[in-house]
């Protein structure tokens, strides 16, 4: 069974209704009725946020879609009891990954973000965003974002997940093809939190600074942590991300090295072209709690972490609208550095040719 609730073992018990059609948990547990084979796409699950649960709220919301039709209308508490029995039955005690810090799964802004970041988001203007940001290189924005306490809780939760994976000898999907260490955060229940992070905090900023790559229409994410240091990944090669906008936040711990190096934004056609020395070459040193926000197509890599242990939170934000529009575009000069250089060169050549033609016309008339 997938821990994020994406797939469910179908050998569960049915719920049976009484004479008046009301379903009790006891009757449901005692019967032999199965869960639905396919989720009810029309049904909108209830929110289980804020409840004291053995498992993360998103698991209950996901599982609810598979309940038999006569269970969909019972009180939420009854649904919780019924689904909890299912989860406990198929996740024996030694194989449960229970959250250590339930508060990070709901993400309370006041205890997650630094006050300056919250105020900028609340004001929601370009001026408010720029007041907390630096743009040391074109298209690369840095700012203080996460409180140290939240970073520590998230690090602890990741350690708990990794320990559980080791104990039960599970194989998990690593963040991407380049990182051999780290974890996909959606895999242990943080999908809802990361959706909220993207929609309420990253999308407003991206709408202002990255409109040309769908910043206003970000609608999906891939969230993960990466780990660097001894017995971990050491560095990361030169690449672009599978995202429209990337958020990269250093969580800690103690480390040296590991600088990001940026080398200009490129479309697919020009991804392997050279960089303009003055405008596009930039190195950035990580600071715990500080975020870096950039286009996914901004080429970058990570230098070797020379000592200690570095862990970063990555959120790849994607726009289905932009990806569809991109299929019909040819000129990306509004964000690709090489497309822009070629466009300017064509304009320069055209102007020079026009001037030459005018000079020849003037000479012939003389």
Short mmCIF file of C-alpha atoms in Angstrom, two decimals:
data_model
loop_
_atom_site.label_atom_id
_atom_site.label_comp_id
_atom_site.label_asym_id
_atom_site.label_seq_id
_atom_site.Cartn_x
_atom_site.Cartn_y
_atom_site.Cartn_z
CA UNK A 1 0.00 0.00 0.00
CA UNK A 2 1.28 3.44 -0.87
CA UNK A 3 1.72 5.67 2.18
CA UNK A 4 0.34 8.71 0.38
CA UNK A 5 -2.97 6.94 -0.12
CA UNK A 6 -2.57 6.69 -3.87
CA UNK A 7 -3.33 2.98 -3.96
CA UNK A 8 -5.31 0.85 -1.55
CA UNK A 9 -5.43 -2.88 -0.86
CA UNK A 10 -8.82 -4.00 -2.13
CA UNK A 11 -9.29 -6.89 0.34
CA UNK A 12 -10.99 -4.61 2.88
CA UNK A 13 -14.27 -5.07 4.68
CA UNK A 14 -17.58 -3.75 3.39
CA UNK A 15 -20.01 -1.54 5.21
CA UNK A 16 -23.59 -2.66 5.55
CA UNK A 17 -26.58 -0.46 6.20
CA UNK A 18 -29.34 -0.97 8.76
CA UNK A 19 -33.03 -0.93 8.07
CA UNK A 20 -33.02 2.84 7.72
CA UNK A 21 -29.88 2.91 5.60
CA UNK A 22 -27.68 4.33 8.38
CA UNK A 23 -24.25 2.71 8.49
CA UNK A 24 -22.46 2.05 11.76
CA UNK A 25 -18.75 1.48 12.09
CA UNK A 26 -19.40 -1.75 13.97
CA UNK A 27 -21.59 -3.04 11.16
CA UNK A 28 -19.03 -1.93 8.59
CA UNK A 29 -16.21 -3.69 10.37
CA UNK A 30 -18.20 -6.85 10.88
CA UNK A 31 -19.31 -7.21 7.28
CA UNK A 32 -17.44 -8.54 4.28
CA UNK A 33 -17.97 -5.69 1.84
CA UNK A 34 -15.03 -4.45 -0.19
CA UNK A 35 -13.72 -0.98 -0.93
CA UNK A 36 -14.40 0.41 -4.38
CA UNK A 37 -11.99 -0.81 -7.03
CA UNK A 38 -11.79 2.70 -8.48
CA UNK A 39 -12.06 6.01 -6.62
CA UNK A 40 -15.21 8.10 -6.82
CA UNK A 41 -14.01 11.01 -8.95
CA UNK A 42 -17.14 13.08 -8.28
CA UNK A 43 -16.87 12.79 -4.50
CA UNK A 44 -15.12 15.61 -2.67
CA UNK A 45 -13.37 14.21 0.42
CA UNK A 46 -13.68 15.93 3.75
CA UNK A 47 -10.75 17.70 5.35
CA UNK A 48 -9.07 15.81 8.17
CA UNK A 49 -6.72 18.63 9.10
CA UNK A 50 -6.51 19.47 12.78
CA UNK A 51 -7.61 16.03 14.02
CA UNK A 52 -5.47 13.88 16.27
CA UNK A 53 -4.72 11.03 13.87
CA UNK A 54 -2.36 8.06 13.70
CA UNK A 55 -1.62 8.88 10.06
CA UNK A 56 -1.33 12.11 8.12
CA UNK A 57 -4.61 13.84 7.12
CA UNK A 58 -3.94 13.51 3.39
CA UNK A 59 -4.00 9.70 3.67
CA UNK A 60 -7.56 9.80 5.03
CA UNK A 61 -8.67 12.23 2.31
CA UNK A 62 -7.19 9.97 -0.37
CA UNK A 63 -8.68 6.77 1.08
CA UNK A 64 -12.15 8.32 1.46
CA UNK A 65 -12.67 8.27 -2.31
CA UNK A 66 -12.49 4.45 -2.20
CA UNK A 67 -15.19 4.03 0.46
CA UNK A 68 -18.40 2.23 -0.52
CA UNK A 69 -21.18 4.68 -1.53
CA UNK A 70 -23.17 4.11 1.66
CA UNK A 71 -20.17 5.21 3.76
CA UNK A 72 -19.58 8.49 1.96
CA UNK A 73 -22.40 10.25 3.81
CA UNK A 74 -21.73 9.11 7.38
CA UNK A 75 -20.23 11.55 9.92
CA UNK A 76 -16.54 12.27 9.55
CA UNK A 77 -15.65 10.68 12.90
CA UNK A 78 -17.21 7.41 11.74
CA UNK A 79 -15.24 7.56 8.50
CA UNK A 80 -12.04 8.10 10.49
CA UNK A 81 -12.71 5.07 12.70
CA UNK A 82 -13.46 2.87 9.71
CA UNK A 83 -10.44 4.00 7.66
CA UNK A 84 -8.16 3.83 10.68
CA UNK A 85 -9.03 0.15 11.14
CA UNK A 86 -8.11 -0.47 7.51
CA UNK A 87 -4.79 1.33 7.83
CA UNK A 88 -3.87 -0.37 11.11
CA UNK A 89 -4.76 -3.78 9.70
CA UNK A 90 -2.49 -3.48 6.70
CA UNK A 91 0.31 -1.54 8.35
CA UNK A 92 1.45 -3.70 11.30
CA UNK A 93 3.07 -1.95 14.24
CA UNK A 94 6.64 -2.41 13.05
CA UNK A 95 5.84 -1.07 9.60
CA UNK A 96 4.12 2.22 10.40
CA UNK A 97 5.69 5.52 9.55
CA UNK A 98 3.86 7.75 11.99
CA UNK A 99 4.63 11.46 11.88
CA UNK A 100 6.75 12.84 14.68
CA UNK A 101 5.67 16.45 14.21
CA UNK A 102 2.09 16.67 12.99
CA UNK A 103 2.19 20.47 12.92
CA UNK A 104 4.44 20.57 9.86
CA UNK A 105 1.88 18.60 7.85
CA UNK A 106 -0.62 21.43 8.14
CA UNK A 107 1.97 24.25 8.01
CA UNK A 108 0.92 27.09 10.27
CA UNK A 109 2.40 30.19 8.59
CA UNK A 110 3.22 32.03 11.83
CA UNK A 111 5.47 29.19 13.03
CA UNK A 112 6.83 28.31 9.58
CA UNK A 113 7.94 31.58 8.00
CA UNK A 114 9.95 34.54 9.24
CA UNK A 115 7.77 37.66 9.87
CA UNK A 116 9.28 39.70 7.03
CA UNK A 117 8.33 37.04 4.49
CA UNK A 118 4.78 36.77 5.84
CA UNK A 119 4.30 40.54 5.64
CA UNK A 120 5.55 40.68 2.05
CA UNK A 121 3.11 37.90 1.07
CA UNK A 122 0.27 39.64 2.89
CA UNK A 123 0.93 42.96 1.10
CA UNK A 124 1.23 41.02 -2.18
CA UNK A 125 2.89 43.70 -4.31
CA UNK A 126 6.08 43.79 -6.32
CA UNK A 127 7.35 46.48 -3.96
CA UNK A 128 6.71 44.31 -0.88
CA UNK A 129 8.46 41.32 -2.46
CA UNK A 130 11.48 43.38 -3.51
CA UNK A 131 11.73 44.81 0.00
CA UNK A 132 12.79 41.39 1.36
CA UNK A 133 14.64 40.09 -1.69
CA UNK A 134 18.01 40.44 -3.30
CA UNK A 135 18.58 39.79 -7.01
CA UNK A 136 22.34 39.21 -7.13
CA UNK A 137 22.08 37.90 -10.69
CA UNK A 138 19.32 38.42 -13.21
CA UNK A 139 16.45 36.05 -12.48
CA UNK A 140 17.93 34.69 -9.23
CA UNK A 141 16.14 35.91 -6.08
CA UNK A 142 17.29 35.25 -2.52
CA UNK A 143 15.42 35.96 0.72
CA UNK A 144 14.97 34.80 4.30
CA UNK A 145 12.02 32.43 4.42
CA UNK A 146 11.87 29.61 6.99
CA UNK A 147 12.16 29.85 10.74
CA UNK A 148 14.96 27.78 12.28
CA UNK A 149 12.44 25.87 14.41
CA UNK A 150 10.52 24.73 11.34
CA UNK A 151 13.76 23.67 9.64
CA UNK A 152 14.68 21.57 12.66
CA UNK A 153 11.26 19.89 12.75
CA UNK A 154 11.39 19.07 9.04
CA UNK A 155 14.91 17.67 9.37
CA UNK A 156 13.73 15.52 12.27
CA UNK A 157 10.76 14.28 10.22
CA UNK A 158 13.03 13.37 7.30
CA UNK A 159 15.36 11.47 9.67
CA UNK A 160 12.34 9.61 11.05
CA UNK A 161 11.22 8.64 7.57
CA UNK A 162 14.70 7.50 6.53
CA UNK A 163 15.01 5.43 9.71
CA UNK A 164 11.66 3.78 9.07
CA UNK A 165 12.64 3.01 5.46
CA UNK A 166 15.82 1.35 6.73
CA UNK A 167 14.06 -0.60 9.49
CA UNK A 168 11.41 -2.11 7.21
CA UNK A 169 13.87 -2.52 4.32
CA UNK A 170 11.72 -0.57 1.89
CA UNK A 171 13.06 0.81 -1.35
CA UNK A 172 11.92 4.37 -1.97
CA UNK A 173 12.00 6.58 -5.02
CA UNK A 174 14.81 9.10 -4.81
CA UNK A 175 14.15 12.74 -5.78
CA UNK A 176 15.47 12.53 -9.35
CA UNK A 177 17.95 10.71 -11.57
CA UNK A 178 20.88 12.79 -10.33
CA UNK A 179 20.46 12.51 -6.54
CA UNK A 180 21.13 9.14 -4.89
CA UNK A 181 20.20 10.44 -1.42
CA UNK A 182 17.17 12.33 -0.17
CA UNK A 183 13.45 11.65 -0.26
CA UNK A 184 10.29 12.72 -2.07
CA UNK A 185 8.26 14.56 0.56
CA UNK A 186 4.90 13.60 -0.95
CA UNK A 187 5.76 9.97 -0.16
CA UNK A 188 5.29 10.51 3.55
CA UNK A 189 2.26 12.73 3.61
CA UNK A 190 3.49 16.26 2.93
CA UNK A 191 1.69 16.71 -0.39
CA UNK A 192 -1.07 18.93 1.05
CA UNK A 193 1.44 21.13 2.86
CA UNK A 194 3.55 21.57 -0.27
CA UNK A 195 0.47 22.40 -2.35
CA UNK A 196 -0.33 25.15 0.13
CA UNK A 197 3.27 26.38 0.01
CA UNK A 198 3.17 26.63 -3.78
CA UNK A 199 -0.32 28.08 -4.15
CA UNK A 200 -0.34 30.62 -1.32
CA UNK A 201 3.30 31.66 -1.08
CA UNK A 202 5.31 30.84 -4.22
CA UNK A 203 2.71 31.48 -6.92
CA UNK A 204 2.09 35.12 -5.88
CA UNK A 205 5.82 35.85 -6.13
CA UNK A 206 6.20 33.94 -9.40
CA UNK A 207 3.27 35.82 -10.90
CA UNK A 208 5.30 39.02 -10.50
CA UNK A 209 8.81 37.84 -11.38
CA UNK A 210 8.29 34.90 -13.75
CA UNK A 211 5.11 35.65 -15.77
CA UNK A 212 6.71 34.59 -19.06
CA UNK A 213 7.09 30.95 -17.88
CA UNK A 214 3.64 30.56 -16.35
CA UNK A 215 4.37 31.96 -12.90
CA UNK A 216 0.73 32.98 -12.46
CA UNK A 217 -0.59 29.51 -13.36
CA UNK A 218 1.57 27.15 -11.29
CA UNK A 219 -0.68 24.18 -10.56
CA UNK A 220 1.46 21.16 -9.62
CA UNK A 221 4.68 20.41 -7.80
CA UNK A 222 7.44 17.91 -7.12
CA UNK A 223 8.75 18.37 -3.58
CA UNK A 224 11.80 16.66 -2.11
CA UNK A 225 14.88 16.98 0.06
CA UNK A 226 18.44 16.35 -1.07
CA UNK A 227 21.38 15.43 1.16
CA UNK A 228 25.06 16.20 0.64
CA UNK A 229 28.18 15.36 2.61
CA UNK A 230 30.13 12.35 3.83
CA UNK A 231 28.44 9.10 2.79
CA UNK A 232 25.94 11.16 0.79
CA UNK A 233 25.94 12.91 -2.56
CA UNK A 234 28.93 15.24 -2.77
CA UNK A 235 28.03 17.57 -5.61
CA UNK A 236 25.53 17.95 -8.45
CA UNK A 237 26.32 18.32 -12.12
CA UNK A 238 25.32 21.12 -14.47
CA UNK A 239 21.62 20.81 -15.35
CA UNK A 240 18.19 22.39 -15.68
CA UNK A 241 15.14 21.44 -13.59
CA UNK A 242 11.90 19.88 -14.79
CA UNK A 243 9.99 22.90 -13.53
CA UNK A 244 8.86 26.36 -14.49
CA UNK A 245 9.95 27.85 -11.15
CA UNK A 246 12.24 26.25 -8.56
CA UNK A 247 12.33 27.03 -4.83
CA UNK A 248 15.51 25.90 -3.07
CA UNK A 249 15.75 26.38 0.72
CA UNK A 250 18.71 25.29 2.82
CA UNK A 251 17.51 23.48 5.98
CA UNK A 252 20.98 22.98 7.51
CA UNK A 253 22.95 21.42 9.09
CA UNK A 254 26.62 22.37 9.66
CA UNK A 255 28.60 22.28 6.41
CA UNK A 256 31.10 24.02 4.19
CA UNK A 257 31.19 24.25 0.41
CA UNK A 258 28.16 23.23 -1.63
CA UNK A 259 27.77 26.53 -3.48
CA UNK A 260 25.26 26.78 -6.31
CA UNK A 261 26.60 28.07 -9.60
CA UNK A 262 24.28 29.63 -12.18
CA UNK A 263 25.06 30.00 -15.87
CA UNK A 264 22.08 31.65 -17.58
CA UNK A 265 18.56 30.66 -18.61
CA UNK A 266 18.07 28.60 -21.76
CA UNK A 267 15.28 27.01 -23.79
CA UNK A 268 15.57 23.40 -24.98
CA UNK A 269 17.24 24.46 -28.23
CA UNK A 270 20.03 26.39 -26.54
CA UNK A 271 20.52 24.48 -23.29
CA UNK A 272 24.13 23.56 -24.15
CA UNK A 273 25.31 26.94 -25.43
CA UNK A 274 27.92 29.07 -23.68
CA UNK A 275 27.36 31.73 -21.02
CA UNK A 276 27.84 35.48 -21.18
CA UNK A 277 30.64 36.14 -18.64
CA UNK A 278 29.37 39.38 -17.12
CA UNK A 279 25.62 38.82 -17.16
CA UNK A 280 25.14 35.11 -16.55
CA UNK A 281 27.90 33.71 -14.33
CA UNK A 282 26.99 33.74 -10.64
CA UNK A 283 27.88 31.63 -7.57
CA UNK A 284 25.68 31.46 -4.48
CA UNK A 285 26.51 30.23 -0.95
CA UNK A 286 23.73 28.53 1.02
CA UNK A 287 22.49 29.91 4.35
CA UNK A 288 20.10 27.82 6.52
CA UNK A 289 16.56 29.17 6.30
CA UNK A 290 17.36 31.28 3.23
CA UNK A 291 15.58 30.59 -0.05
CA UNK A 292 16.68 30.84 -3.66
CA UNK A 293 13.98 31.24 -6.30
CA UNK A 294 14.75 30.91 -10.02
CA UNK A 295 13.36 29.64 -13.31
CA UNK A 296 13.64 25.90 -13.76
CA UNK A 297 15.42 26.53 -17.06
CA UNK A 298 18.13 28.55 -15.29
CA UNK A 299 21.18 26.30 -15.72
CA UNK A 300 22.92 25.50 -12.47
CA UNK A 301 24.85 22.94 -10.46
CA UNK A 302 26.19 22.42 -6.93
CA UNK A 303 29.85 22.41 -6.00
CA UNK A 304 31.23 19.79 -3.62
CA UNK A 305 30.19 19.91 0.02
CA UNK A 306 33.65 19.70 1.54
CA UNK A 307 32.70 19.00 5.15
CA UNK A 308 29.65 18.43 7.30
CA UNK A 309 26.13 17.58 6.17
CA UNK A 310 23.89 19.80 4.01
CA UNK A 311 20.16 19.20 3.46
CA UNK A 312 18.00 21.31 1.15
CA UNK A 313 14.29 21.47 0.49
CA UNK A 314 13.44 21.68 -3.23
CA UNK A 315 10.05 22.50 -4.69
CA UNK A 316 9.73 22.21 -8.46
CA UNK A 317 6.64 24.22 -9.41
CA UNK A 318 4.99 23.49 -12.76
CA UNK A 319 2.34 25.09 -14.96
CA UNK A 320 0.25 22.86 -17.22
CA UNK A 321 -0.95 25.99 -19.06
CA UNK A 322 2.58 27.12 -19.90
CA UNK A 323 3.63 23.62 -20.96
CA UNK A 324 0.76 23.45 -23.40
CA UNK A 325 1.50 26.92 -24.80
CA UNK A 326 5.19 26.13 -25.15
CA UNK A 327 4.37 23.47 -27.75
CA UNK A 328 3.41 26.22 -30.19
CA UNK A 329 6.17 28.72 -29.41
CA UNK A 330 9.42 29.10 -31.32
CA UNK A 331 10.86 32.35 -29.99
CA UNK A 332 11.77 32.38 -26.29
CA UNK A 333 13.67 35.66 -26.37
CA UNK A 334 11.59 36.96 -23.45
CA UNK A 335 13.45 34.58 -21.12
CA UNK A 336 16.09 32.50 -22.95
CA UNK A 337 19.42 34.32 -22.93
CA UNK A 338 20.59 32.81 -26.21
CA UNK A 339 17.28 33.46 -28.01
CA UNK A 340 17.56 37.08 -26.90
CA UNK A 341 21.17 37.34 -28.08
CA UNK A 342 20.24 35.88 -31.48
CA UNK A 343 17.28 38.24 -31.78
CA UNK A 344 19.45 41.25 -31.02
CA UNK A 345 22.04 40.04 -33.52
CA UNK A 346 19.36 39.71 -36.21
CA UNK A 347 18.14 43.21 -35.43
CA UNK A 348 21.70 44.60 -35.55
CA UNK A 349 22.36 42.88 -38.86
CA UNK A 350 19.07 44.15 -40.29
CA UNK A 351 19.78 47.74 -39.21
CA UNK A 352 23.32 47.57 -40.63
CA UNK A 353 21.98 46.21 -43.95
CA UNK A 354 19.35 48.96 -44.10
CA UNK A 355 21.95 51.66 -43.47
CA UNK A 356 24.19 50.21 -46.16
CA UNK A 357 21.31 50.14 -48.63
CA UNK A 358 20.45 53.76 -47.85
CA UNK A 359 24.06 54.81 -48.38
CA UNK A 360 24.16 53.07 -51.75
CA UNK A 361 20.92 54.76 -52.82
CA UNK A 362 22.35 58.13 -51.79
CA UNK A 363 25.55 57.55 -53.73
CA UNK A 364 23.66 56.48 -56.87
CA UNK A 365 21.52 59.62 -56.81
CA UNK A 366 24.61 61.78 -56.37
#
